[in-house]
Amino acid sequence: MSRRKIIAGNWKMNKSPSEAVALVNELKDLVNNDEVDVVYCVPAIDIVPVVEAVKGSNVAVGAENMYFEESGAYTGEIAAPMLKDAGVKYVILGHSERRDYFKEDDVLLNKKVKKAFESGITPILCCGESLEQRELGVTMDWIRLQIKSDLDGVTAEQVKTLVIAYEPIWAIGTGKTATAEQAQEVCKGIRDLIAEMYDEATAEAVRIQYGGSMNASNAAELLAKPDIDGGLIGGASLKPDFGKIVNYNK
Ligand code: PGA
């Protein structure tokens, strides 16, 4: 089975609304590739103008976070139905920056994952180990714990459409990319876990990205690995380099 690659930019806390539109326009002619799904995950305040700016193109828009409640007294939060109404197709959940700086745990993330599916938004669920965990040899144990908790009660049909991003924390924003072999090993481990939790068909369908200092020069090698179905790109997604990553196969 061949899975369609998905290349997603994670803009993080960068670009004001007007800067966001300028970036979309700058990248417009560079990110055309009919063979891959292209997503811009942008700050909440940029969603509406970016949805407008990508209209008629191959680019889908994602959010970087959301809350699990439908509506109500949650000052400062954004609900899944609001994102859906604005035209959002994907939402990054459980990025290590949110787990670390904003203390998001797997119980909370599980609620968010279920709410995203219920609202018709595809989660890009992030997981990944710290350098200390890698050195201790507990990488896969840790990731199994994250994925099992985050997907508790999520159905096989939902997981078939899910995107999982494997992002070793030591590789994020550091310029220190995992080798293609290291990334493949963990992505394969995640796929095996999905087969164990669900079944082979679900494991074959789920898309698993690598993220962490992916750039125009290392993307092709990473994306050539059999279990790496795409990338979640931070720094390089804000530059014309993103177009080169999207066109890694050209
Ligand atoms: P990076 O970020 O590409 O800048 O390392 C990736 C991410 O955090 O999603």
PDB file of C-alpha atoms and ligand atoms in Angstrom:
ATOM      1  CA  MET A   1       0.000   0.000   0.000  1.00  0.00           C
ATOM      2  CA  SER A   2       1.331   3.391  -0.766  1.00  0.00           C
ATOM      3  CA  ARG A   3       0.543   6.162   1.630  1.00  0.00           C
ATOM      4  CA  ARG A   4       0.340   9.729   0.361  1.00  0.00           C
ATOM      5  CA  LYS A   5       3.086  11.856   1.853  1.00  0.00           C
ATOM      6  CA  ILE A   6       2.084  14.795   4.046  1.00  0.00           C
ATOM      7  CA  ILE A   7       4.402  17.752   4.462  1.00  0.00           C
ATOM      8  CA  ALA A   8       3.247  20.143   7.176  1.00  0.00           C
ATOM      9  CA  GLY A   9       4.755  23.427   8.275  1.00  0.00           C
ATOM     10  CA  ASN A  10       4.583  24.266  11.966  1.00  0.00           C
ATOM     11  CA  TRP A  11       4.903  28.023  12.089  1.00  0.00           C
ATOM     12  CA  LYS A  12       4.909  28.046  15.917  1.00  0.00           C
ATOM     13  CA  MET A  13       4.596  31.589  17.386  1.00  0.00           C
ATOM     14  CA  ASN A  14       5.747  33.356  14.234  1.00  0.00           C
ATOM     15  CA  LYS A  15       4.094  35.733  11.744  1.00  0.00           C
ATOM     16  CA  SER A  16       1.448  38.375  12.360  1.00  0.00           C
ATOM     17  CA  PRO A  17      -1.665  38.193  10.145  1.00  0.00           C
ATOM     18  CA  SER A  18      -0.205  40.507   7.505  1.00  0.00           C
ATOM     19  CA  GLU A  19       3.178  38.728   7.604  1.00  0.00           C
ATOM     20  CA  ALA A  20       1.383  35.386   7.319  1.00  0.00           C
ATOM     21  CA  VAL A  21      -0.396  36.431   4.126  1.00  0.00           C
ATOM     22  CA  ALA A  22       2.898  37.738   2.726  1.00  0.00           C
ATOM     23  CA  LEU A  23       4.574  34.380   3.451  1.00  0.00           C
ATOM     24  CA  VAL A  24       1.735  32.427   1.813  1.00  0.00           C
ATOM     25  CA  ASN A  25       2.131  34.600  -1.280  1.00  0.00           C
ATOM     26  CA  GLU A  26       5.918  34.226  -1.245  1.00  0.00           C
ATOM     27  CA  LEU A  27       5.626  30.419  -1.129  1.00  0.00           C
ATOM     28  CA  LYS A  28       2.671  30.153  -3.525  1.00  0.00           C
ATOM     29  CA  ASP A  29       4.548  29.038  -6.642  1.00  0.00           C
ATOM     30  CA  LEU A  30       7.067  26.933  -4.705  1.00  0.00           C
ATOM     31  CA  VAL A  31       4.765  24.501  -2.912  1.00  0.00           C
ATOM     32  CA  ASN A  32       2.943  22.973  -5.862  1.00  0.00           C
ATOM     33  CA  ASN A  33       3.283  19.201  -5.833  1.00  0.00           C
ATOM     34  CA  ASP A  34       0.207  17.152  -6.720  1.00  0.00           C
ATOM     35  CA  GLU A  35       1.773  14.030  -5.251  1.00  0.00           C
ATOM     36  CA  VAL A  36       1.849  15.220  -1.630  1.00  0.00           C
ATOM     37  CA  ASP A  37      -0.491  16.826   0.889  1.00  0.00           C
ATOM     38  CA  VAL A  38       0.750  20.250   1.975  1.00  0.00           C
ATOM     39  CA  VAL A  39      -0.376  21.859   5.240  1.00  0.00           C
ATOM     40  CA  TYR A  40       0.404  25.159   6.965  1.00  0.00           C
ATOM     41  CA  CYS A  41      -0.197  24.951  10.716  1.00  0.00           C
ATOM     42  CA  VAL A  42      -0.378  28.572  11.761  1.00  0.00           C
ATOM     43  CA  PRO A  43      -0.995  30.683  14.885  1.00  0.00           C
ATOM     44  CA  ALA A  44      -4.703  30.964  15.716  1.00  0.00           C
ATOM     45  CA  ILE A  45      -4.861  34.640  14.796  1.00  0.00           C
ATOM     46  CA  ASP A  46      -3.510  33.848  11.306  1.00  0.00           C
ATOM     47  CA  ILE A  47      -6.015  31.100  10.506  1.00  0.00           C
ATOM     48  CA  VAL A  48      -8.728  33.238   8.926  1.00  0.00           C
ATOM     49  CA  PRO A  49      -6.452  35.281   6.646  1.00  0.00           C
ATOM     50  CA  VAL A  50      -4.345  32.228   5.723  1.00  0.00           C
ATOM     51  CA  VAL A  51      -7.429  30.165   4.798  1.00  0.00           C
ATOM     52  CA  GLU A  52      -8.403  33.034   2.517  1.00  0.00           C
ATOM     53  CA  ALA A  53      -4.891  33.386   1.085  1.00  0.00           C
ATOM     54  CA  VAL A  54      -4.517  29.676   0.177  1.00  0.00           C
ATOM     55  CA  LYS A  55      -7.939  29.452  -1.519  1.00  0.00           C
ATOM     56  CA  GLY A  56      -7.711  27.695  -4.866  1.00  0.00           C
ATOM     57  CA  SER A  57      -4.306  26.189  -4.044  1.00  0.00           C
ATOM     58  CA  ASN A  58      -3.198  22.710  -2.935  1.00  0.00           C
ATOM     59  CA  VAL A  59      -2.449  23.931   0.595  1.00  0.00           C
ATOM     60  CA  ALA A  60      -4.626  22.981   3.592  1.00  0.00           C
ATOM     61  CA  VAL A  61      -4.595  24.944   6.836  1.00  0.00           C
ATOM     62  CA  GLY A  62      -4.009  23.522  10.301  1.00  0.00           C
ATOM     63  CA  ALA A  63      -4.107  24.881  13.835  1.00  0.00           C
ATOM     64  CA  GLU A  64      -1.316  24.451  16.377  1.00  0.00           C
ATOM     65  CA  ASN A  65      -3.573  23.684  19.327  1.00  0.00           C
ATOM     66  CA  MET A  66      -7.235  23.558  20.416  1.00  0.00           C
ATOM     67  CA  TYR A  67      -9.284  22.901  23.546  1.00  0.00           C
ATOM     68  CA  PHE A  68     -11.417  19.789  24.033  1.00  0.00           C
ATOM     69  CA  GLU A  69     -14.600  21.460  25.265  1.00  0.00           C
ATOM     70  CA  GLU A  70     -17.275  22.454  22.760  1.00  0.00           C
ATOM     71  CA  SER A  71     -17.757  26.030  24.038  1.00  0.00           C
ATOM     72  CA  GLY A  72     -18.124  27.923  27.288  1.00  0.00           C
ATOM     73  CA  ALA A  73     -16.205  29.647  30.053  1.00  0.00           C
ATOM     74  CA  TYR A  74     -12.615  28.815  29.057  1.00  0.00           C
ATOM     75  CA  THR A  75     -11.058  32.243  28.651  1.00  0.00           C
ATOM     76  CA  GLY A  76      -8.398  32.330  25.990  1.00  0.00           C
ATOM     77  CA  GLU A  77      -9.101  28.896  24.509  1.00  0.00           C
ATOM     78  CA  ILE A  78     -10.293  27.963  21.012  1.00  0.00           C
ATOM     79  CA  ALA A  79     -12.793  25.160  20.401  1.00  0.00           C
ATOM     80  CA  ALA A  80     -12.677  22.563  17.631  1.00  0.00           C
ATOM     81  CA  PRO A  81     -15.990  23.697  16.040  1.00  0.00           C
ATOM     82  CA  MET A  82     -14.568  27.228  15.727  1.00  0.00           C
ATOM     83  CA  LEU A  83     -11.525  25.887  13.898  1.00  0.00           C
ATOM     84  CA  LYS A  84     -13.713  23.735  11.685  1.00  0.00           C
ATOM     85  CA  ASP A  85     -15.933  26.684  10.801  1.00  0.00           C
ATOM     86  CA  ALA A  86     -12.858  28.744   9.885  1.00  0.00           C
ATOM     87  CA  GLY A  87     -11.762  26.088   7.384  1.00  0.00           C
ATOM     88  CA  VAL A  88      -9.140  24.230   9.435  1.00  0.00           C
ATOM     89  CA  LYS A  89      -8.445  20.651   8.322  1.00  0.00           C
ATOM     90  CA  TYR A  90      -5.669  19.592  10.724  1.00  0.00           C
ATOM     91  CA  VAL A  91      -4.596  20.363  14.282  1.00  0.00           C
ATOM     92  CA  ILE A  92      -1.212  19.719  15.867  1.00  0.00           C
ATOM     93  CA  LEU A  93      -1.759  18.092  19.255  1.00  0.00           C
ATOM     94  CA  GLY A  94       0.829  17.230  21.871  1.00  0.00           C
ATOM     95  CA  HIS A  95       3.785  19.079  20.421  1.00  0.00           C
ATOM     96  CA  SER A  96       6.699  18.759  22.864  1.00  0.00           C
ATOM     97  CA  GLU A  97       6.672  22.533  23.384  1.00  0.00           C
ATOM     98  CA  ARG A  98       3.086  22.311  24.601  1.00  0.00           C
ATOM     99  CA  ARG A  99       3.817  19.233  26.715  1.00  0.00           C
ATOM    100  CA  ASP A 100       6.840  20.926  28.238  1.00  0.00           C
ATOM    101  CA  TYR A 101       6.047  24.667  28.571  1.00  0.00           C
ATOM    102  CA  PHE A 102       2.272  24.369  28.985  1.00  0.00           C
ATOM    103  CA  LYS A 103       2.226  21.107  30.933  1.00  0.00           C
ATOM    104  CA  GLU A 104      -0.138  19.272  28.594  1.00  0.00           C
ATOM    105  CA  ASP A 105      -0.340  15.634  29.647  1.00  0.00           C
ATOM    106  CA  ASP A 106      -1.586  12.522  27.894  1.00  0.00           C
ATOM    107  CA  VAL A 107      -4.961  12.543  29.691  1.00  0.00           C
ATOM    108  CA  LEU A 108      -5.655  16.030  28.324  1.00  0.00           C
ATOM    109  CA  LEU A 109      -4.296  15.134  24.903  1.00  0.00           C
ATOM    110  CA  ASN A 110      -6.520  12.090  24.687  1.00  0.00           C
ATOM    111  CA  LYS A 111      -9.553  14.353  25.192  1.00  0.00           C
ATOM    112  CA  LYS A 112      -8.272  16.729  22.524  1.00  0.00           C
ATOM    113  CA  VAL A 113      -7.622  13.920  20.022  1.00  0.00           C
ATOM    114  CA  LYS A 114     -11.152  12.558  20.476  1.00  0.00           C
ATOM    115  CA  LYS A 115     -12.699  16.019  20.175  1.00  0.00           C
ATOM    116  CA  ALA A 116     -10.749  16.789  17.003  1.00  0.00           C
ATOM    117  CA  PHE A 117     -12.004  13.590  15.339  1.00  0.00           C
ATOM    118  CA  GLU A 118     -15.543  14.229  16.541  1.00  0.00           C
ATOM    119  CA  SER A 119     -15.351  17.694  14.940  1.00  0.00           C
ATOM    120  CA  GLY A 120     -13.999  16.480  11.617  1.00  0.00           C
ATOM    121  CA  ILE A 121     -10.458  17.787  12.104  1.00  0.00           C
ATOM    122  CA  THR A 122      -7.477  15.475  11.584  1.00  0.00           C
ATOM    123  CA  PRO A 123      -5.031  15.475  14.495  1.00  0.00           C
ATOM    124  CA  ILE A 124      -1.296  15.600  13.863  1.00  0.00           C
ATOM    125  CA  LEU A 125      -0.383  13.869  17.103  1.00  0.00           C
ATOM    126  CA  CYS A 126       3.194  14.483  18.222  1.00  0.00           C
ATOM    127  CA  CYS A 127       5.366  12.162  20.268  1.00  0.00           C
ATOM    128  CA  GLY A 128       9.061  11.881  20.922  1.00  0.00           C
ATOM    129  CA  GLU A 129      11.811  11.293  23.442  1.00  0.00           C
ATOM    130  CA  SER A 130      14.269  13.574  25.199  1.00  0.00           C
ATOM    131  CA  LEU A 131      18.017  13.146  24.763  1.00  0.00           C
ATOM    132  CA  GLU A 132      18.206  11.638  28.237  1.00  0.00           C
ATOM    133  CA  GLN A 133      15.560   9.058  27.380  1.00  0.00           C
ATOM    134  CA  ARG A 134      17.366   8.160  24.147  1.00  0.00           C
ATOM    135  CA  GLU A 135      20.629   7.718  26.005  1.00  0.00           C
ATOM    136  CA  LEU A 136      18.889   5.565  28.629  1.00  0.00           C
ATOM    137  CA  GLY A 137      17.519   3.333  25.874  1.00  0.00           C
ATOM    138  CA  VAL A 138      13.861   3.939  26.747  1.00  0.00           C
ATOM    139  CA  THR A 139      12.838   5.787  23.560  1.00  0.00           C
ATOM    140  CA  MET A 140      10.317   3.237  22.362  1.00  0.00           C
ATOM    141  CA  ASP A 141       8.936   2.531  25.846  1.00  0.00           C
ATOM    142  CA  TRP A 142       8.247   6.245  26.269  1.00  0.00           C
ATOM    143  CA  ILE A 143       6.644   6.660  22.849  1.00  0.00           C
ATOM    144  CA  ARG A 144       4.471   3.571  23.352  1.00  0.00           C
ATOM    145  CA  LEU A 145       3.206   5.100  26.584  1.00  0.00           C
ATOM    146  CA  GLN A 146       2.438   8.421  24.866  1.00  0.00           C
ATOM    147  CA  ILE A 147       0.620   6.868  21.899  1.00  0.00           C
ATOM    148  CA  LYS A 148      -1.317   4.314  23.950  1.00  0.00           C
ATOM    149  CA  SER A 149      -2.557   7.011  26.339  1.00  0.00           C
ATOM    150  CA  ASP A 150      -3.283   9.589  23.657  1.00  0.00           C
ATOM    151  CA  LEU A 151      -5.287   7.121  21.550  1.00  0.00           C
ATOM    152  CA  ASP A 152      -7.270   5.542  24.373  1.00  0.00           C
ATOM    153  CA  GLY A 153     -10.818   5.029  23.068  1.00  0.00           C
ATOM    154  CA  VAL A 154      -9.970   6.206  19.537  1.00  0.00           C
ATOM    155  CA  THR A 155     -11.363   3.829  16.898  1.00  0.00           C
ATOM    156  CA  ALA A 156      -9.464   2.022  14.134  1.00  0.00           C
ATOM    157  CA  GLU A 157     -11.439   3.959  11.512  1.00  0.00           C
ATOM    158  CA  GLN A 158     -10.257   7.210  13.091  1.00  0.00           C
ATOM    159  CA  VAL A 159      -6.653   6.070  13.412  1.00  0.00           C
ATOM    160  CA  LYS A 160      -6.614   5.209   9.700  1.00  0.00           C
ATOM    161  CA  THR A 161      -6.924   8.941   8.985  1.00  0.00           C
ATOM    162  CA  LEU A 162      -4.647  10.085  11.818  1.00  0.00           C
ATOM    163  CA  VAL A 163      -1.238  11.677  11.315  1.00  0.00           C
ATOM    164  CA  ILE A 164       1.416  10.894  13.929  1.00  0.00           C
ATOM    165  CA  ALA A 165       4.535  13.063  14.077  1.00  0.00           C
ATOM    166  CA  TYR A 166       7.614  11.476  15.567  1.00  0.00           C
ATOM    167  CA  GLU A 167       9.703  14.371  16.834  1.00  0.00           C
ATOM    168  CA  PRO A 168      12.744  13.584  18.977  1.00  0.00           C
ATOM    169  CA  ILE A 169      12.940  16.571  21.348  1.00  0.00           C
ATOM    170  CA  TRP A 170      16.708  16.802  20.935  1.00  0.00           C
ATOM    171  CA  ALA A 171      16.265  17.349  17.200  1.00  0.00           C
ATOM    172  CA  ILE A 172      13.706  20.165  17.395  1.00  0.00           C
ATOM    173  CA  GLY A 173      15.103  23.570  16.504  1.00  0.00           C
ATOM    174  CA  THR A 174      18.637  22.358  17.205  1.00  0.00           C
ATOM    175  CA  GLY A 175      19.878  21.719  13.681  1.00  0.00           C
ATOM    176  CA  LYS A 176      20.639  18.189  14.936  1.00  0.00           C
ATOM    177  CA  THR A 177      18.480  15.935  12.745  1.00  0.00           C
ATOM    178  CA  ALA A 178      17.949  12.289  13.599  1.00  0.00           C
ATOM    179  CA  THR A 179      19.658  10.103  11.037  1.00  0.00           C
ATOM    180  CA  ALA A 180      17.291   8.595   8.500  1.00  0.00           C
ATOM    181  CA  GLU A 181      17.965   5.202  10.140  1.00  0.00           C
ATOM    182  CA  GLN A 182      17.105   6.470  13.644  1.00  0.00           C
ATOM    183  CA  ALA A 183      13.930   8.140  12.357  1.00  0.00           C
ATOM    184  CA  GLN A 184      12.905   5.057  10.351  1.00  0.00           C
ATOM    185  CA  GLU A 185      13.471   2.779  13.341  1.00  0.00           C
ATOM    186  CA  VAL A 186      11.114   4.739  15.571  1.00  0.00           C
ATOM    187  CA  CYS A 187       8.501   5.359  12.848  1.00  0.00           C
ATOM    188  CA  LYS A 188       8.482   1.595  12.182  1.00  0.00           C
ATOM    189  CA  GLY A 189       8.159   1.005  15.942  1.00  0.00           C
ATOM    190  CA  ILE A 190       5.128   3.308  16.020  1.00  0.00           C
ATOM    191  CA  ARG A 191       3.557   1.481  13.069  1.00  0.00           C
ATOM    192  CA  ASP A 192       4.131  -1.863  14.796  1.00  0.00           C
ATOM    193  CA  LEU A 193       2.476  -0.468  17.919  1.00  0.00           C
ATOM    194  CA  ILE A 194      -0.574   0.618  15.896  1.00  0.00           C
ATOM    195  CA  ALA A 195      -0.771  -2.915  14.441  1.00  0.00           C
ATOM    196  CA  GLU A 196      -0.635  -4.316  17.964  1.00  0.00           C
ATOM    197  CA  MET A 197      -3.271  -1.885  19.309  1.00  0.00           C
ATOM    198  CA  TYR A 198      -5.544  -2.142  16.249  1.00  0.00           C
ATOM    199  CA  ASP A 199      -4.742  -4.289  13.210  1.00  0.00           C
ATOM    200  CA  GLU A 200      -2.490  -4.468  10.142  1.00  0.00           C
ATOM    201  CA  ALA A 201      -4.846  -2.492   7.901  1.00  0.00           C
ATOM    202  CA  THR A 202      -4.908   0.400  10.381  1.00  0.00           C
ATOM    203  CA  ALA A 203      -1.125   0.323  10.743  1.00  0.00           C
ATOM    204  CA  GLU A 204      -0.738   0.366   6.958  1.00  0.00           C
ATOM    205  CA  ALA A 205      -3.046   3.362   6.633  1.00  0.00           C
ATOM    206  CA  VAL A 206      -1.841   5.647   9.443  1.00  0.00           C
ATOM    207  CA  ARG A 207       0.610   8.304   8.262  1.00  0.00           C
ATOM    208  CA  ILE A 208       3.729   8.870  10.340  1.00  0.00           C
ATOM    209  CA  GLN A 209       5.819  12.006   9.907  1.00  0.00           C
ATOM    210  CA  TYR A 210       9.297  12.760  11.100  1.00  0.00           C
ATOM    211  CA  GLY A 211       9.992  16.195  12.589  1.00  0.00           C
ATOM    212  CA  GLY A 212      13.078  17.850  13.998  1.00  0.00           C
ATOM    213  CA  SER A 213      15.426  20.039  11.945  1.00  0.00           C
ATOM    214  CA  MET A 214      14.120  18.659   8.671  1.00  0.00           C
ATOM    215  CA  ASN A 215      15.346  20.873   5.851  1.00  0.00           C
ATOM    216  CA  ALA A 216      15.866  21.054   2.102  1.00  0.00           C
ATOM    217  CA  SER A 217      19.064  19.031   2.248  1.00  0.00           C
ATOM    218  CA  ASN A 218      17.993  16.116   4.468  1.00  0.00           C
ATOM    219  CA  ALA A 219      14.303  15.761   3.495  1.00  0.00           C
ATOM    220  CA  ALA A 220      14.754  13.438   0.525  1.00  0.00           C
ATOM    221  CA  GLU A 221      16.784  10.911   2.494  1.00  0.00           C
ATOM    222  CA  LEU A 222      14.340  10.883   5.413  1.00  0.00           C
ATOM    223  CA  LEU A 223      11.285  10.700   3.148  1.00  0.00           C
ATOM    224  CA  ALA A 224      12.763   7.768   1.210  1.00  0.00           C
ATOM    225  CA  LYS A 225      12.417   5.538   4.271  1.00  0.00           C
ATOM    226  CA  PRO A 226       9.493   3.100   4.079  1.00  0.00           C
ATOM    227  CA  ASP A 227       7.796   4.152   7.328  1.00  0.00           C
ATOM    228  CA  ILE A 228       8.339   7.920   7.066  1.00  0.00           C
ATOM    229  CA  ASP A 229       5.252   9.353   5.374  1.00  0.00           C
ATOM    230  CA  GLY A 230       6.028  13.019   5.659  1.00  0.00           C
ATOM    231  CA  GLY A 231       7.508  15.774   7.732  1.00  0.00           C
ATOM    232  CA  LEU A 232       6.507  18.297  10.371  1.00  0.00           C
ATOM    233  CA  ILE A 233       8.732  21.256   9.675  1.00  0.00           C
ATOM    234  CA  GLY A 234       9.375  24.170  12.004  1.00  0.00           C
ATOM    235  CA  GLY A 235      12.137  26.612  11.097  1.00  0.00           C
ATOM    236  CA  ALA A 236      12.375  25.666   7.425  1.00  0.00           C
ATOM    237  CA  SER A 237       8.621  26.113   6.903  1.00  0.00           C
ATOM    238  CA  LEU A 238       9.023  29.894   7.138  1.00  0.00           C
ATOM    239  CA  LYS A 239      11.419  30.051   4.205  1.00  0.00           C
ATOM    240  CA  PRO A 240      11.452  29.255   0.486  1.00  0.00           C
ATOM    241  CA  ASP A 241      13.261  26.060   1.579  1.00  0.00           C
ATOM    242  CA  PHE A 242       9.811  24.708   2.431  1.00  0.00           C
ATOM    243  CA  GLY A 243       9.080  24.519  -1.291  1.00  0.00           C
ATOM    244  CA  LYS A 244      12.159  22.347  -1.763  1.00  0.00           C
ATOM    245  CA  ILE A 245      11.011  19.989   0.989  1.00  0.00           C
ATOM    246  CA  VAL A 246       7.537  19.742  -0.562  1.00  0.00           C
ATOM    247  CA  ASN A 247       9.203  18.937  -3.900  1.00  0.00           C
ATOM    248  CA  TYR A 248      11.727  16.507  -2.380  1.00  0.00           C
ATOM    249  CA  ASN A 249      10.846  13.972  -5.105  1.00  0.00           C
ATOM    250  CA  LYS A 250      11.418  16.271  -8.093  1.00  0.00           C
TER     251      LYS A 250
HETATM  252  P1  PGA B   1      12.170  22.344  13.583  1.00  0.00           P
HETATM  253  O1  PGA B   1      10.798  22.123  14.374  1.00  0.00           O
HETATM  254  O2  PGA B   1      11.938  21.863  12.178  1.00  0.00           O
HETATM  255  O3  PGA B   1      12.436  23.808  13.671  1.00  0.00           O
HETATM  256  O4  PGA B   1      13.200  21.510  14.279  1.00  0.00           O
HETATM  257  C1  PGA B   1       9.992  20.996  14.154  1.00  0.00           C
HETATM  258  C2  PGA B   1       8.806  21.042  15.075  1.00  0.00           C
HETATM  259  O5  PGA B   1       8.949  21.459  16.226  1.00  0.00           O
HETATM  260  O6  PGA B   1       7.680  20.665  14.660  1.00  0.00           O
END
